[in-house]
Amino acid sequence: MSEKIKFQITLAAARVNAGYNQEEAAKMIGVTSKTLRSYEKGITAIPGITLRKAARVYGIPEDFIKLPLVKDGEYDEKTLSSTTV
């Protein structure tokens, strides 16, 4: 049984590949450019509905977008240490 290779790019790369700067993309997605920057840098977790809008704007399936791990608490630190190779 062959395994499919899953292609993923970052949220920022998806935006750039679609030909938008942060301000243009943010307006089309319905967020501020500061909020979009926070999503792209992993400062804030992107809500599912917003991810779907971004994927639609960027013209790619949402599961092609690799999201950064958001470091926002103790749970993330435990996850990071348990998944480190």
mmCIF file of N, CA, C and O in Angstrom, residues 42 69-84:
data_model
loop_
_atom_site.group_PDB
_atom_site.id
_atom_site.type_symbol
_atom_site.label_atom_id
_atom_site.label_comp_id
_atom_site.label_asym_id
_atom_site.label_seq_id
_atom_site.Cartn_x
_atom_site.Cartn_y
_atom_site.Cartn_z
ATOM 1 N N GLY A 42 2.354 32.610 14.313
ATOM 2 C CA GLY A 42 2.046 31.661 15.374
ATOM 3 C C GLY A 42 1.864 32.305 16.731
ATOM 4 O O GLY A 42 1.918 31.641 17.754
ATOM 5 N N LEU A 69 2.765 25.975 15.499
ATOM 6 C CA LEU A 69 2.346 25.648 16.851
ATOM 7 C C LEU A 69 2.301 26.942 17.642
ATOM 8 O O LEU A 69 3.291 27.670 17.701
ATOM 9 N N VAL A 70 1.156 27.251 18.208
ATOM 10 C CA VAL A 70 0.992 28.486 18.969
ATOM 11 C C VAL A 70 1.412 28.220 20.409
ATOM 12 O O VAL A 70 0.871 27.345 21.067
ATOM 13 N N LYS A 71 2.393 28.966 20.865
ATOM 14 C CA LYS A 71 2.886 28.808 22.239
ATOM 15 C C LYS A 71 2.089 29.741 23.138
ATOM 16 O O LYS A 71 2.437 30.901 23.309
ATOM 17 N N ASP A 72 1.008 29.196 23.694
ATOM 18 C CA ASP A 72 0.147 30.064 24.497
ATOM 19 C C ASP A 72 -0.169 29.492 25.868
ATOM 20 O O ASP A 72 -1.141 29.854 26.480
ATOM 21 N N GLY A 73 0.657 28.592 26.356
ATOM 22 C CA GLY A 73 0.391 28.088 27.686
ATOM 23 C C GLY A 73 1.136 26.820 28.015
ATOM 24 O O GLY A 73 1.931 26.303 27.234
ATOM 25 N N GLU A 74 0.848 26.312 29.197
ATOM 26 C CA GLU A 74 1.525 25.132 29.734
ATOM 27 C C GLU A 74 1.317 23.906 28.853
ATOM 28 O O GLU A 74 2.230 23.131 28.633
ATOM 29 N N TYR A 75 0.114 23.726 28.328
ATOM 30 C CA TYR A 75 -0.178 22.560 27.494
ATOM 31 C C TYR A 75 0.777 22.485 26.311
ATOM 32 O O TYR A 75 1.316 21.432 26.004
ATOM 33 N N ASP A 76 1.026 23.618 25.654
ATOM 34 C CA ASP A 76 1.915 23.651 24.500
ATOM 35 C C ASP A 76 3.340 23.270 24.894
ATOM 36 O O ASP A 76 4.008 22.557 24.160
ATOM 37 N N GLU A 77 3.792 23.723 26.040
ATOM 38 C CA GLU A 77 5.144 23.398 26.465
ATOM 39 C C GLU A 77 5.279 21.894 26.695
ATOM 40 O O GLU A 77 6.273 21.300 26.330
ATOM 41 N N LYS A 78 4.258 21.272 27.296
ATOM 42 C CA LYS A 78 4.292 19.822 27.510
ATOM 43 C C LYS A 78 4.273 19.106 26.160
ATOM 44 O O LYS A 78 4.985 18.130 25.970
ATOM 45 N N THR A 79 3.474 19.587 25.230
ATOM 46 C CA THR A 79 3.402 18.983 23.906
ATOM 47 C C THR A 79 4.734 19.106 23.194
ATOM 48 O O THR A 79 5.212 18.158 22.594
ATOM 49 N N LEU A 80 5.358 20.270 23.291
ATOM 50 C CA LEU A 80 6.648 20.484 22.638
ATOM 51 C C LEU A 80 7.697 19.518 23.172
ATOM 52 O O LEU A 80 8.430 18.903 22.418
ATOM 53 N N SER A 81 7.771 19.379 24.493
ATOM 54 C CA SER A 81 8.805 18.521 25.059
ATOM 55 C C SER A 81 8.533 17.044 24.796
ATOM 56 O O SER A 81 9.458 16.267 24.639
ATOM 57 N N SER A 82 7.283 16.647 24.677
ATOM 58 C CA SER A 82 6.971 15.244 24.438
ATOM 59 C C SER A 82 7.084 14.867 22.960
ATOM 60 O O SER A 82 7.183 13.694 22.637
ATOM 61 N N THR A 83 7.091 15.847 22.063
ATOM 62 C CA THR A 83 7.161 15.528 20.638
ATOM 63 C C THR A 83 8.513 15.874 20.029
ATOM 64 O O THR A 83 8.692 15.711 18.844
ATOM 65 N N THR A 84 9.440 16.328 20.836
ATOM 66 C CA THR A 84 10.754 16.687 20.328
ATOM 67 C C THR A 84 11.520 15.431 19.949
ATOM 68 O O THR A 84 11.546 14.460 20.677
#
